[in-house]
Structures are given as structure tokens and as C-alpha cells.
Coordinates of C-alpha atoms and ligand atoms in Angstrom, one line a residue:
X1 CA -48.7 -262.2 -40.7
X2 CA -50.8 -259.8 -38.4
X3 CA -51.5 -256.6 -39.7
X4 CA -53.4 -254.0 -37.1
X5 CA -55.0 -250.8 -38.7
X6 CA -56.0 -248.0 -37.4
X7 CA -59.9 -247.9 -38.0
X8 CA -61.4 -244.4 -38.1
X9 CA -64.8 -246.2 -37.6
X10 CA -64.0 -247.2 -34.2
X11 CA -61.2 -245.7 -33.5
X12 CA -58.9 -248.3 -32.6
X13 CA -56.4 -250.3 -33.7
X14 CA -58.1 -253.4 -35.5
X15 CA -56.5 -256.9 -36.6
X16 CA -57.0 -257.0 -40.4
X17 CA -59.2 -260.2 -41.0
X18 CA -59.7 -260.1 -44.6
X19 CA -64.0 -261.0 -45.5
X20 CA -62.3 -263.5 -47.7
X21 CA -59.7 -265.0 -46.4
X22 CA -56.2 -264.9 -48.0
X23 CA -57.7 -261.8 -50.2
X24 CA -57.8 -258.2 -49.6
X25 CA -60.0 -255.6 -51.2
X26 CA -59.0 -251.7 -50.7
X27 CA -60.8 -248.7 -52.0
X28 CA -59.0 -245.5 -52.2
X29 CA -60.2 -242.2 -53.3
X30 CA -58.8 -240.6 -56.3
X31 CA -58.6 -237.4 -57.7
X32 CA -61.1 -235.1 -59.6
X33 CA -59.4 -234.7 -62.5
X34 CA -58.6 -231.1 -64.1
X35 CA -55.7 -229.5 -62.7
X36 CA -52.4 -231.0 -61.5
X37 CA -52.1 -233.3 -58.6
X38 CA -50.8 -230.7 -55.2
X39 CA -48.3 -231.6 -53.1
X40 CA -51.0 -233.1 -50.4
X41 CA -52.7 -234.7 -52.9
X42 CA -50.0 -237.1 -53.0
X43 CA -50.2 -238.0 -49.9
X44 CA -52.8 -240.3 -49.4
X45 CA -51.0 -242.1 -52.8
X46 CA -47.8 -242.4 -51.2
X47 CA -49.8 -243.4 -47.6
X48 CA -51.9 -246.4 -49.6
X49 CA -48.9 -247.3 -52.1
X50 CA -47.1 -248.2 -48.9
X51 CA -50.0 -250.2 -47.2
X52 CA -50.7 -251.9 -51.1
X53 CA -46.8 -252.8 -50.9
X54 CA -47.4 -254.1 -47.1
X55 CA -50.3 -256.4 -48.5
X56 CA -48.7 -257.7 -51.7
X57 CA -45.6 -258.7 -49.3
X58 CA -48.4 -260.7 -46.8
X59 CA -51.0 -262.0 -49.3
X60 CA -49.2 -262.1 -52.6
X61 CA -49.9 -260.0 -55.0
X62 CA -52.3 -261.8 -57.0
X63 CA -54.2 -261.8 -53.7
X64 CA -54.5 -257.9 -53.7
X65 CA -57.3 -255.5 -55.7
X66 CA -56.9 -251.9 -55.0
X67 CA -59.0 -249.4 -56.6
X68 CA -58.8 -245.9 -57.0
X69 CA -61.2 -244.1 -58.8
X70 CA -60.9 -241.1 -61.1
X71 CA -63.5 -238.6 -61.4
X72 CA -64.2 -237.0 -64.3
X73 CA -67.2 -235.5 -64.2
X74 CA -67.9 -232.7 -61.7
X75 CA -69.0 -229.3 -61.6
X76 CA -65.6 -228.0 -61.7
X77 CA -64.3 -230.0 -64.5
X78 CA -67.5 -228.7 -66.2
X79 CA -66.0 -224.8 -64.9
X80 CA -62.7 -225.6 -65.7
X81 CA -64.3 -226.4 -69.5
X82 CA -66.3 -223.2 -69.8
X83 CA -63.5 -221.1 -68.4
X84 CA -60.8 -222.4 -71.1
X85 CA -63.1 -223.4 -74.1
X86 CA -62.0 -226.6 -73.9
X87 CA -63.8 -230.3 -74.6
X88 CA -64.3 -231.8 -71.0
X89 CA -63.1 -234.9 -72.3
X90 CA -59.9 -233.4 -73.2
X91 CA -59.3 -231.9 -69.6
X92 CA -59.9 -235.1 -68.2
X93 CA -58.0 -236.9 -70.5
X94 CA -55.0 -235.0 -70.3
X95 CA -55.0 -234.6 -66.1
X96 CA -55.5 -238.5 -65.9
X97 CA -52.1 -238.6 -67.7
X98 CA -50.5 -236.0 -65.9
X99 CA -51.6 -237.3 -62.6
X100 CA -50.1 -241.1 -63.3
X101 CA -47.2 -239.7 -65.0
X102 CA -46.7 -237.3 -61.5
X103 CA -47.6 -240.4 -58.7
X104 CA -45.2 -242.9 -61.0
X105 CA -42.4 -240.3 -60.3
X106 CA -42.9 -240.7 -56.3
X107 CA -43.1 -244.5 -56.8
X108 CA -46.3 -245.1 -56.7
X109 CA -47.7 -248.8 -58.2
X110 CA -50.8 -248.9 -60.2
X111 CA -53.6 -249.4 -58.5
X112 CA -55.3 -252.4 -60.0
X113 CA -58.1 -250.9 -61.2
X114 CA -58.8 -247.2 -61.9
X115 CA -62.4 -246.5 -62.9
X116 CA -63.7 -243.3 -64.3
X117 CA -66.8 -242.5 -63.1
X118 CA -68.1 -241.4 -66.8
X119 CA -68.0 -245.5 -67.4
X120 CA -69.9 -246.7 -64.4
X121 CA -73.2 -244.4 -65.0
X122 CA -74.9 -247.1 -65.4
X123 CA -74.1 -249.2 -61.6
X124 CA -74.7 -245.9 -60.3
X125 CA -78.2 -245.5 -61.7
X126 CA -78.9 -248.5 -61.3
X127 CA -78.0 -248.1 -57.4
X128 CA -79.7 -245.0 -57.3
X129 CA -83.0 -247.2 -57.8
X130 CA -82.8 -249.8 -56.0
X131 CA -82.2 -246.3 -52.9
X132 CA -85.7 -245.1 -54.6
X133 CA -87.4 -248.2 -54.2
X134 CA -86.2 -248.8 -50.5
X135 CA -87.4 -245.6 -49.6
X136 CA -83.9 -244.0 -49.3
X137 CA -84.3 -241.4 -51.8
X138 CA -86.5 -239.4 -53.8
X139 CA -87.1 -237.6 -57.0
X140 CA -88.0 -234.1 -56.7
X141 CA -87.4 -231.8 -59.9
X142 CA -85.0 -233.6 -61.8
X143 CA -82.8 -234.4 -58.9
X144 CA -82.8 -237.7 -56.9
X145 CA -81.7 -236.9 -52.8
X146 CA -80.7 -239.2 -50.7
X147 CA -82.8 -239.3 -47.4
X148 CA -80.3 -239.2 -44.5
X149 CA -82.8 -239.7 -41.6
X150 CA -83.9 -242.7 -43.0
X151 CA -79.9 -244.4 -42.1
X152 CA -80.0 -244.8 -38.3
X153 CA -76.1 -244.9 -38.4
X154 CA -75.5 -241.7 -40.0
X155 CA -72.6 -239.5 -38.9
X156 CA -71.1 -242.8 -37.1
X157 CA -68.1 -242.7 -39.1
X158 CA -67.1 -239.5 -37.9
X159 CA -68.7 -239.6 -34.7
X160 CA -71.3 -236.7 -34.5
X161 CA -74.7 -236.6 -34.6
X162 CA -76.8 -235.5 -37.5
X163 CA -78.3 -232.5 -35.5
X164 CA -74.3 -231.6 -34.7
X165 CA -73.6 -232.0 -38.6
X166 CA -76.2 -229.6 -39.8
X167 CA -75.6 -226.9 -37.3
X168 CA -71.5 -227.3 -38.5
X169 CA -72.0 -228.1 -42.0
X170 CA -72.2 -225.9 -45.2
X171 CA -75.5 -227.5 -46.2
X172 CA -76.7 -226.2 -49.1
X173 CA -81.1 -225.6 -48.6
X174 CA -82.9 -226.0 -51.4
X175 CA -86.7 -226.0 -52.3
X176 CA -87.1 -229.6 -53.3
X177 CA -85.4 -231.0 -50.4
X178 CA -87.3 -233.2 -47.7
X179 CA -84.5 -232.0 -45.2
X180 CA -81.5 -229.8 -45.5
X181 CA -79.3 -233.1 -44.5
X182 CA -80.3 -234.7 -48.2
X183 CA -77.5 -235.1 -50.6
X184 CA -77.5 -235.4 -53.8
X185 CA -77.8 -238.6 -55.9
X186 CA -78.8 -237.1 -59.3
X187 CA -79.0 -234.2 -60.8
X188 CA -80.1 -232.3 -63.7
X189 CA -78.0 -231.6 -66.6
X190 CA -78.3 -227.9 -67.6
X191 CA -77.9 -226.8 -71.6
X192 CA -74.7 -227.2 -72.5
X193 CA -73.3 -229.6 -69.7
X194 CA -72.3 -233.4 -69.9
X195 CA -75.9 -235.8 -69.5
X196 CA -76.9 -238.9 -69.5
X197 CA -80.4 -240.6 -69.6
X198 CA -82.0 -241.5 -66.4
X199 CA -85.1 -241.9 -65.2
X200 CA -85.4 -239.1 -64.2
X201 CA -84.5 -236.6 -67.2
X202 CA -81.0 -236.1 -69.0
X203 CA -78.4 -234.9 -66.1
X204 CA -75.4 -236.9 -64.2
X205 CA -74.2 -238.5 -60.4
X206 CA -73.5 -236.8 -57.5
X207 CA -69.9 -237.6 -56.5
X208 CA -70.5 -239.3 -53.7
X209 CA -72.6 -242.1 -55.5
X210 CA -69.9 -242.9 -57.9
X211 CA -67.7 -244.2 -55.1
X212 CA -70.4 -246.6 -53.7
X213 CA -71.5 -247.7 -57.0
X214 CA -67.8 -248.8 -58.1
X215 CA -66.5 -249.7 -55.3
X216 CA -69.5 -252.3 -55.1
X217 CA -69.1 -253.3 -58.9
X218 CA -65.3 -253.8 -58.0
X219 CA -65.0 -255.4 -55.0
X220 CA -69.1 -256.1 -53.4
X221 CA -70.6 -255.6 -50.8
X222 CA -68.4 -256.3 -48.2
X223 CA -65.0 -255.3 -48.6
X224 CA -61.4 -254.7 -46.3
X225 CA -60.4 -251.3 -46.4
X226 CA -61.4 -248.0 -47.5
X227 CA -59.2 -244.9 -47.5
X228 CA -58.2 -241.3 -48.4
X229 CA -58.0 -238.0 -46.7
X230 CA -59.5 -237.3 -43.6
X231 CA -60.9 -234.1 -45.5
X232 CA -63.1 -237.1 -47.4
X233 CA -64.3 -238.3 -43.6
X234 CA -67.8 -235.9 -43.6
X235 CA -69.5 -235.4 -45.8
X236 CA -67.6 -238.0 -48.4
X237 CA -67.2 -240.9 -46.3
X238 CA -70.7 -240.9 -44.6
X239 CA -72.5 -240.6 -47.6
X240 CA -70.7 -243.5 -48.8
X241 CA -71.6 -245.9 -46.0
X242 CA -75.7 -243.9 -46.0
X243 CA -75.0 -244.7 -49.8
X244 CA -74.1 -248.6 -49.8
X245 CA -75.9 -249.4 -46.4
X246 CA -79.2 -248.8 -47.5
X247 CA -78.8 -250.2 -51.1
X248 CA -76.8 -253.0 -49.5
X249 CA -78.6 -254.0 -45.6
X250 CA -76.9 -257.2 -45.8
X251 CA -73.4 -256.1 -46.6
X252 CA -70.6 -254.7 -44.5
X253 CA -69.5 -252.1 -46.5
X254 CA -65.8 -251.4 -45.9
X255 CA -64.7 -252.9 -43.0
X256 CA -61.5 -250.7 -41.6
X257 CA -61.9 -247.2 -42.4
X258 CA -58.0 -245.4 -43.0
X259 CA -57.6 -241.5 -42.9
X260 CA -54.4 -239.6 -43.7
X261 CA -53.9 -236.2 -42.1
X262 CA -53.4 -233.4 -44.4
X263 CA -49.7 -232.6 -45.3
X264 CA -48.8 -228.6 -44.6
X265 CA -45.9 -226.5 -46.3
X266 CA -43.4 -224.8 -43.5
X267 CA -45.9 -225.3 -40.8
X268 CA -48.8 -223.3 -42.6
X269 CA -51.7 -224.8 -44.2
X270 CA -51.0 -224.7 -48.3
X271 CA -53.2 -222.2 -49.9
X272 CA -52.4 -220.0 -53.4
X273 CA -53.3 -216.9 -51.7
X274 CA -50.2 -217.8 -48.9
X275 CA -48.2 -218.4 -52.2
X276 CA -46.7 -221.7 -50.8
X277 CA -48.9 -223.6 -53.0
X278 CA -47.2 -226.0 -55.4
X279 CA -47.8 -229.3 -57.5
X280 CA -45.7 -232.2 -57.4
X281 CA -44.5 -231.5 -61.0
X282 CA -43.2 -228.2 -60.0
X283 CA -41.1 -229.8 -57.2
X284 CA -40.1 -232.4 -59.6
X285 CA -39.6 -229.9 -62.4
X286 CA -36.7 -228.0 -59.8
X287 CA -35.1 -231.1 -59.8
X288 CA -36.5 -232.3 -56.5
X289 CA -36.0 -236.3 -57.2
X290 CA -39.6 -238.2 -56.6
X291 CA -37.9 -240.8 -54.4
X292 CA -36.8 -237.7 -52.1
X293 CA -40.2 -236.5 -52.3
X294 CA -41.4 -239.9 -51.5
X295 CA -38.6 -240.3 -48.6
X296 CA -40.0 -237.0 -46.7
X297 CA -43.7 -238.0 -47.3
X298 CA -42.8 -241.8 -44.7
X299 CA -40.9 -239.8 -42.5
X300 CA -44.2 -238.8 -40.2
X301 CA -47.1 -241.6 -39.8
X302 CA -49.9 -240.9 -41.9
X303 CA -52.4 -240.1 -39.1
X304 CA -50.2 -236.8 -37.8
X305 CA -50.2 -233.3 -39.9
X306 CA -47.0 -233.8 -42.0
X307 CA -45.2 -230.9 -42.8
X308 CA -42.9 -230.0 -45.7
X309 CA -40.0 -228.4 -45.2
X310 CA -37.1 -227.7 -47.4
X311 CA -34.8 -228.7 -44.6
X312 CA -36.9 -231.9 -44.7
X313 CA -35.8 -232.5 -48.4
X314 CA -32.3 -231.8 -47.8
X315 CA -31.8 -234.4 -44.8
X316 CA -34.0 -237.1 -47.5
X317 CA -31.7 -236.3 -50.3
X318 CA -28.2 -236.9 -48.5
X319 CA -30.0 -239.7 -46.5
X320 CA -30.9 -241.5 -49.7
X321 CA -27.6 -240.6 -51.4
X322 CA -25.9 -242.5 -48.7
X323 CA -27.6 -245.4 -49.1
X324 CA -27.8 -245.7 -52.8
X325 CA -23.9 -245.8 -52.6
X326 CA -24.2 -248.7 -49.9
X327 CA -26.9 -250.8 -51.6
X328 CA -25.1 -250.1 -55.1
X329 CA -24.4 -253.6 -56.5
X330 CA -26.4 -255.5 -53.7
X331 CA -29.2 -258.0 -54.4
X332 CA -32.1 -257.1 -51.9
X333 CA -32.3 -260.1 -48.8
X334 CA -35.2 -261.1 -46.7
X335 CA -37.4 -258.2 -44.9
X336 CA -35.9 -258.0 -41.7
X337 CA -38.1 -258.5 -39.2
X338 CA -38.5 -255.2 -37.4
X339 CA -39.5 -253.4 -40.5
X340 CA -43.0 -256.0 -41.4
X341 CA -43.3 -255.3 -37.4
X342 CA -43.5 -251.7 -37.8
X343 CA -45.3 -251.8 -41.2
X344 CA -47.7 -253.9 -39.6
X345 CA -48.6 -252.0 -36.8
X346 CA -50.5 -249.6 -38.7
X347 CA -47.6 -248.5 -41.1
X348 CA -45.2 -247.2 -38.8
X349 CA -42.9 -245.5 -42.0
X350 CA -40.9 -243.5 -39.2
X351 CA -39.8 -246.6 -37.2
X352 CA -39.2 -248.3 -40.6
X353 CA -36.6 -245.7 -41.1
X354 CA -35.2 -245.3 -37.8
X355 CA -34.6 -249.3 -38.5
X356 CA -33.2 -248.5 -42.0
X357 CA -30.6 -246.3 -40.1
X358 CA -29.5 -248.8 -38.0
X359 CA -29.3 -251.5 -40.9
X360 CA -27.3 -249.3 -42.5
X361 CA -25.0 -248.9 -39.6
X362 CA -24.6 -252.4 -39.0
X363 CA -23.6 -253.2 -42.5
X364 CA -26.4 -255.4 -43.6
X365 CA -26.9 -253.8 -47.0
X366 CA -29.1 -256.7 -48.6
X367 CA -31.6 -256.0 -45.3
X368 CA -32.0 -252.1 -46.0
X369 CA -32.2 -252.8 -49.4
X370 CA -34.9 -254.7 -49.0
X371 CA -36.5 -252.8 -46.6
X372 CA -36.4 -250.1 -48.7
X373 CA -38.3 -251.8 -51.7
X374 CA -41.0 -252.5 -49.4
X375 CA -42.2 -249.1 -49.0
X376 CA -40.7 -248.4 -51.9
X377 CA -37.3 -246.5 -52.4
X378 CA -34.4 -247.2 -53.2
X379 CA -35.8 -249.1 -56.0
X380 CA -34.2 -249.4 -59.9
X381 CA -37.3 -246.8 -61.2
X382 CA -36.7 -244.2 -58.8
X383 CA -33.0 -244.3 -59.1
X384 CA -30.8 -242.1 -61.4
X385 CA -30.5 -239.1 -59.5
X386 CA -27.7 -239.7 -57.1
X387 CA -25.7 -240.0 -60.1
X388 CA -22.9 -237.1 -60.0
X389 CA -22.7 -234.4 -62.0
X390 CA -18.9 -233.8 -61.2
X391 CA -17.7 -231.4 -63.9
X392 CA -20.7 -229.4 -63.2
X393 CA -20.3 -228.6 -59.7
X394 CA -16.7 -229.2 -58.8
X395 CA -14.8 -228.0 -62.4
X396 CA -12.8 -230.0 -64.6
X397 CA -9.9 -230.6 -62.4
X398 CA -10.7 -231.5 -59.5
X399 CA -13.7 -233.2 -60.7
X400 CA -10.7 -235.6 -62.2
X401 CA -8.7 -236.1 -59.5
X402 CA -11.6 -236.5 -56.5
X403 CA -14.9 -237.3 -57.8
X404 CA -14.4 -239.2 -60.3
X405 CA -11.8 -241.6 -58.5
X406 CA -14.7 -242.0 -56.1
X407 CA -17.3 -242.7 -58.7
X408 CA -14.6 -245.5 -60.1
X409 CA -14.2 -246.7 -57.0
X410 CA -17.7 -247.6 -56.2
X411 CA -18.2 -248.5 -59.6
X412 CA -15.0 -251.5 -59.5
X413 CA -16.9 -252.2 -55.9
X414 CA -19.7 -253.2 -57.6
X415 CA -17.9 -254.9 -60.1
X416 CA -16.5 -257.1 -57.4
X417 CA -19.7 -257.7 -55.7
X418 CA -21.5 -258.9 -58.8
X419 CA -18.2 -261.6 -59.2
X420 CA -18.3 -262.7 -56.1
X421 CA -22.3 -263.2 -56.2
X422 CA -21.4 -264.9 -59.8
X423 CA -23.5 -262.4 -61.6
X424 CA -20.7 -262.5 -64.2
X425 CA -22.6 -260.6 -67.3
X426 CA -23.3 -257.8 -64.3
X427 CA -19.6 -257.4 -63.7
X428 CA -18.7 -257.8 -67.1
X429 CA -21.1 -254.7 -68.0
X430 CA -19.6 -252.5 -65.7
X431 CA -15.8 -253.9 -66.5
X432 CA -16.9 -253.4 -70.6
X433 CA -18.5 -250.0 -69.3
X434 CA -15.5 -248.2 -67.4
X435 CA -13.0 -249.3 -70.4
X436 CA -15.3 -247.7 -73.0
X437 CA -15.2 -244.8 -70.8
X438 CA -11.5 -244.6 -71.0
X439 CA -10.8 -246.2 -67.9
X440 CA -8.2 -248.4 -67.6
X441 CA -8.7 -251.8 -65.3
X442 CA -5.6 -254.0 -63.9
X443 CA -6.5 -256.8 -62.3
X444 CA -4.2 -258.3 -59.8
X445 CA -3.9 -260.1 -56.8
X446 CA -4.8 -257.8 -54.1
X447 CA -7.9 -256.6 -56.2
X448 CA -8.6 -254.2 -59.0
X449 CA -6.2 -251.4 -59.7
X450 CA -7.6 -248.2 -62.2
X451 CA -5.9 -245.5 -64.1
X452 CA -7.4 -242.8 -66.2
X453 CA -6.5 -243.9 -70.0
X454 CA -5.7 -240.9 -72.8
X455 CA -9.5 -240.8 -73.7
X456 CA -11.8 -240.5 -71.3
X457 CA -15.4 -240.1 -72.0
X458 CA -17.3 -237.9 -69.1
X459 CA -20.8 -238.7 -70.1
X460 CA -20.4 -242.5 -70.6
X461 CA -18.8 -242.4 -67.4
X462 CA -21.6 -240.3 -65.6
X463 CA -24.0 -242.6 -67.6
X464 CA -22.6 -245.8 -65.7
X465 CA -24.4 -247.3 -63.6
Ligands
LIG1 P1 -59.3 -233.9 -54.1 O1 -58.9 -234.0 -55.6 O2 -59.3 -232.5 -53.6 O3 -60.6 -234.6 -53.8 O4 -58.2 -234.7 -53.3 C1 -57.7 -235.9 -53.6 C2 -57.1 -236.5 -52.4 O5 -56.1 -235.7 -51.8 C3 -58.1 -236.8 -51.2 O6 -57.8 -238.1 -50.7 C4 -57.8 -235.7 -50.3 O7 -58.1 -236.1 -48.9 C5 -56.3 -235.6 -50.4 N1 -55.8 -234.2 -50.0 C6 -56.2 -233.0 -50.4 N2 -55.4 -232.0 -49.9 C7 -54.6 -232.6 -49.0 C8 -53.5 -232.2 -48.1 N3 -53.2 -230.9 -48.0 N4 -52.8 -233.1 -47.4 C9 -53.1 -234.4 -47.6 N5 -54.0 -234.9 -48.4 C10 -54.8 -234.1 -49.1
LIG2 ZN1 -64.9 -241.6 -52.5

């Protein structure tokens, strides 16, 4: 299968030809780890879970490392500790678990390999070195710099000249540097704050050496893809490629360079001050569903400003409640065709679901199904929540006599499915489920009659599936 790719680097539209063939290797960005995960942070989670799905489907997933790193040490962990009086190690602990509990709810797989940053000190050093010896950085006062005239092909990535990037860059001047341009390797540990042993005194990495160093340990020196927020692109993302270029001449680096656009809440940029700032476990906590979340997120391509909007969430929810009833019972078929297409031409999730909505019009529920599991809804883990809550909204009564006939209905559908695809112990559960419910089954000739028996139990009802 073809796969093209937008590549940031060169700004086109690139074939994926893996350095190893039949393997891929991706690098993705993670989080700094002390508060909860935003809203735009899961973006480039939901953007790279899709493309991870894509490249299971094509390579197998054996075939497939994806990395994503956390960090967990950083200067505002270490302000995060000071302001709270609590053990940085805590902090990070905690937020790690947060954040994976938080990007499970939205569907996201686990990458294959998430290293911390306060495990890999050693690669990093170690890297750091072999940049000292090459004439690529220097010590000066318990810092190590990076010297960014000395890579030809900085500012590449991004397109701009170095003289361009200091005249629009926040660079921060300081006495030992060669050049304002120099970035941080190393630097001193202050009383008080996390250290490790070095060389050059007790202090820790920059961040932007933790990326190189693991995504060299994990996947070499020449790799597929590299990704995250096109926030990361300057000065993240060249420092990176200044990083691993010089301490690796001979290696590629990452080959195809991926950059999500930043998501926006009711077409203004999210900020706290705005007050439209909000995490993805407050969304989830007001009983927002993950998968509808999720749904919004692959409704604009990755390289456009997305926008969330709470008419955007109601049009996902009713969207995916429709086809959760359709697909109920179904065993997922093949991909169909036009939705690898549109994946493949650099994850087209909007055309995907314009070709979900057609699927779903032509009756082939075992294609949307499956089209759905590829970028990853409509899946068991993130279902549960279409599930009525009839008493609750419509009252007693005519919760008996209209939704709950519905509910039946779809259930004994399913029940028939499942017989006539011979999954036998399937249809039996739902048969054995609906009688323990109270509901009464009759069999016949033209297909399966109901009535409501003297005891029926609402929540075993509600609870079937
Ligand atoms: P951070 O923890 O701020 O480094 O961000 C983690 C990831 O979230 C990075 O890949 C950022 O590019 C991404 N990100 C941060 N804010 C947004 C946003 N508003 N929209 C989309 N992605 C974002
Ligand atoms: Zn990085």
C-alpha cells in the first residue's frame, strides 16, 4: 500500500519509503508532565493514533514502533514542585497517569514505547559529548550550548534563515554564550533542584536533547517519521535535527517531518485569561463521551486550525449514535477501499467520514464498521455511552411504552444477526439477558415476537448490550 505524507521538511507530499523496509519507526512528542492534558494537547495524540492505526493496517503491527516521550523534568515541573510543596516525582508520577488514563478515553493506543526523560540521562550525556568533541558545543560555566552556526542546515526545517530566527525569536542572551542563537544542552542544577552527575558539575538536559538522545536509543539514526505540533516546529524541531545531525553526520535523522495545526475553542485561540480554557477530563467529566471528542477531533485534517465548537459535539454525538445502532451486532468486514485511499493520502479523516456517511447510507454496516475501527471509533472500548437512559429523560411511562420497545427491538435485531452469523453463545447472551430482564421472547415463524413480563428490571435492561 502507498502512503504519501505531508513532509514539513520539504513541503510536499512525500511517498513513505520506510529506511527499513517493511518497518516503520515514528517519533512523536509528548507531554511535559505536571498538569492535565488541554484540549489541544490531544490533538497531535488523536492526529498520530490515527496515522499509528494507518501503519499497523499496512505493515502489521509487529512491524510498527512508535515512541512518545514523557518529560519529566523541566523547569516548570521543578515550579510546579516549589509552588505546591510537593516531591517532583510525585507530580510526574501522578500526571503520567492522568495523562494515559485522559488519551485512553479518546481512543488512543499505547505508543510502544514511552520514555521518561529522567531514565535516559545517561544517552543524553553521553550525546552531549560526542557534540563537545565534534566541535558542536561547548562548556561555559556549568552549562554545555549547543553551537548553531556550526550546522549549515539550520532553520531548514522551518524554512528561515538563522539571521531571520534571531531577529523573531525570544532568544534568551546570556554572558557565557558564543552567540545568542546557542541553546542549551546542559545546565546547572541550583540548591535544591533535581541533578545528575556530568562532566560538567551536578545539573540536568535541556529539553530539546532528550528527544534526540531517545529517539536515537529507540529507533537510530535514521528513522521514518517524526511528529507533533507545529508549535514544536522552531525552536523544538530544529534543535532536534542541529542536535542529531551533528552527533550523527552519517544518519538521516527523521525522514518525513508531520505537523498538526493548533486546535482553537469557538474560533478563539484557548487561553485561561479568555476563560475558554479546559482539559480533556473536564469535557469528559460533563459527560462529553471520549469517542465524541475523538469524532470532532477527525472531522478537519490535521494540517488546518481545528476549531471546537459545541455545535461540533452535538452533530458527533447524534452522528455516532446513529451508527452505533446500525453497526450494533455486526462483525467489522474488509476496509473499503476509499477509506485506506483517503487515509493514505496524508490522513484525509474528513473524506474518511464523508465515505462513512455514504457506507452508512448504502447499508453496508460491516464496511463502516470497519472503517471506523481504523481510525478508531466505533470500537467495543469507546462504546457504552449511546446506551439510553430512558426513565431519566422521558419518565416512567412513556419510557415503557417508546423507548424501551426500541431498545428491545434493536436488542432481538442483534439477537438475530448473531444466529444467522452462527455466533450462537452471542445470541444466546442477549436471549438469556432480555428474559432476566423481565422480557418475554416468542419465537415464531415470522421472527421474534416480545412482551413486557410482570417483573421488569430497568437497569439490567439498560445494562444490555
Ligand atoms: P506541551 O506539553 O505544551 O509541550 O504540548 C504537548 C503537545 O501538544 C505538543 O505536540 C504541542 O504541539 C501540542 N499542543 C499544544 N497546544 C496545542 C493546541 N492548542 N492545539 C493543538 N496542539 C497543541
Ligand atoms: Zn521533541
Amino acid at each position: 500500500m502507498d502512503i504519501h505524507l505531508h513532509n514539513t521538511k520539504t513541503r510536499k507530499k512525500e511517498l513513505l519509503t520506510p529506511v527499513t523496509p517493511g518497518r516503520v519507526g515514528m517519533y512523536v512528542c509528548g507531554p511535559t508532565v505536571y498538569d492535565r492534558a488541554h484540549i489541544g494537547n490531544a490533538r497531535p495524540v488523536i492526529v498520530f493514533d490515527v496515522l499509528y492505526r494507518l501503519l499497523r493496517h499496512a505493515y502489521g503491527a509487529e512491524n510498527v514502533t512508535y515512541v512518545r516521550n514523557f518529560t519529566d523534568v523541566d523547569d516548570k515541573i521543578i515550579a510546579r514542585a516549589e509552588e505546591s510543596g510537593r516531591e517532583i516525582g510525585h507530580i510526574t508520577a501522578e500526571t503520567t497517569e492522568w495523562y494515559l488514563e485522559d488519551m485512553a478515553a479518546v481512543g488512543a493506543l499505547e505508543p510502544n514505547e514511552m520514555p521518561r526523560a529522567t531514565e535516559w540521562i545517561g544517552a543524553m550525556v553521553e550525546m552531549i559529548e560526542g557534540l563537545i568533541s565534534g566541535g558542536h558545543a561547548y562548556a561555559a560555566e556549568g552549562h554545555v550550548l549547543f553551537r548553531v552556526r556550526s550546522y549549515e542546515a539550520y532553520g531548514a526545517l522551518s524554512g528561515r534563515s538563522v539571521d531571520d530566527m534571531i531577529a523573531g525569536a525570544r532568544v534568551e542572551v546570556a554572558p557565557y554564550k558564543e552567540d545568542p542563537m546557542d541553546f542549551v544542552l546542559w545546565k546547572p542544577a541550583k540548591a535544591g533542584e533535581p541533578g545528575w552527575d556530568s562532566p560538567w558539575g551536578k545539573g540536568r538536559p535541556g529539553w530539546h536533547i532528550e528527544c534526540s538522545a531517545m529517539a536515537d536509543a529507540l529507533l537510530g539514526e535514521s528513522f521514518d517519521i517524526h511528529g507533533g505540533g507545529n508549535d514544536l516546529m522552531f525552536p523544538h524541531h530544529e534543535n532536534e535535527i542541529a542536535q542529531s545531525k551533528c552527533a550523527h553526520p552519517e544518519g538521516d535523522f527523521a525522514r518525513i517531518w508531520m505537523h498538526n495545526e493548533m486546535l482553537q475553542v469557538e474560533g478563539k485561540k484557548m487561553s485561561k485569561s479568555l476563560g475558554n480554557f479546559f482539559t480533556v477530563r473536564d469535557l469528559l467529566d460533563q459527560g462529553v463521551p471520549g469517542e465524541v471528542i475523538r469524532f470532532v477531533f477527525l472531522g478537519t485534517h490535521y494540517r488546518k486550525p481545528m476549531d471546537w465548537t459545541e455545535k461540533k459535539r452535538g452533530e458527533a454525538e447524534a452522528t455516532l449514535r446513529k451508527w452505533r445502532a446500525l453497526v450494533a451486532g455486526v462483525e467489522p468486514g474488509e476496509v473499503p477501499e476509499g477509506v485506506i485511499a483517503a487515509l493514505a493520502d496524508d490522513l484525509n479523516t474528513p473524506s474518511v467520514i464523508t465515505e462513512m456517511h455514504r457506507l452508512a447510507a448504502d447499508g453496508d454496516v460491516a464496511g463502516l464498521l470497519a472503517a471506523g475501527h481504523i481510525i478508531g471509533v466505533l470500537t467495543e472500548e469507546l462504546g457504552g455511552w449511546e446506551q439510553p437512559r430512558f426513565v431519566e429523560h422521558l419518565g416512567l411511562e412513556t419510557a415503557m411504552n417508546e423507548g424501551y420497545a426500541t431498545w428491545i427491538d434493536n436488542l432481538i435485531k442483534k439477537r438475530t444477526n448473531a444466529k444467522s452469523a452462527k455466533r450462537f453463545s452471542e445470541a444466546d447472551r442477549i436471549r438469556d439477558g432480555l428474559n432476566e430482564a423481565g422480557i418475554i421472547l416468542k419465537d415464531g415463524p415470522t421472527g421474534t415476537e416480545w412482551e413486557f413480563g410482570a417483573d421488569v428490571d430497568i437497569s439490567k435492561l439498560e445494562a444490555l448490550k
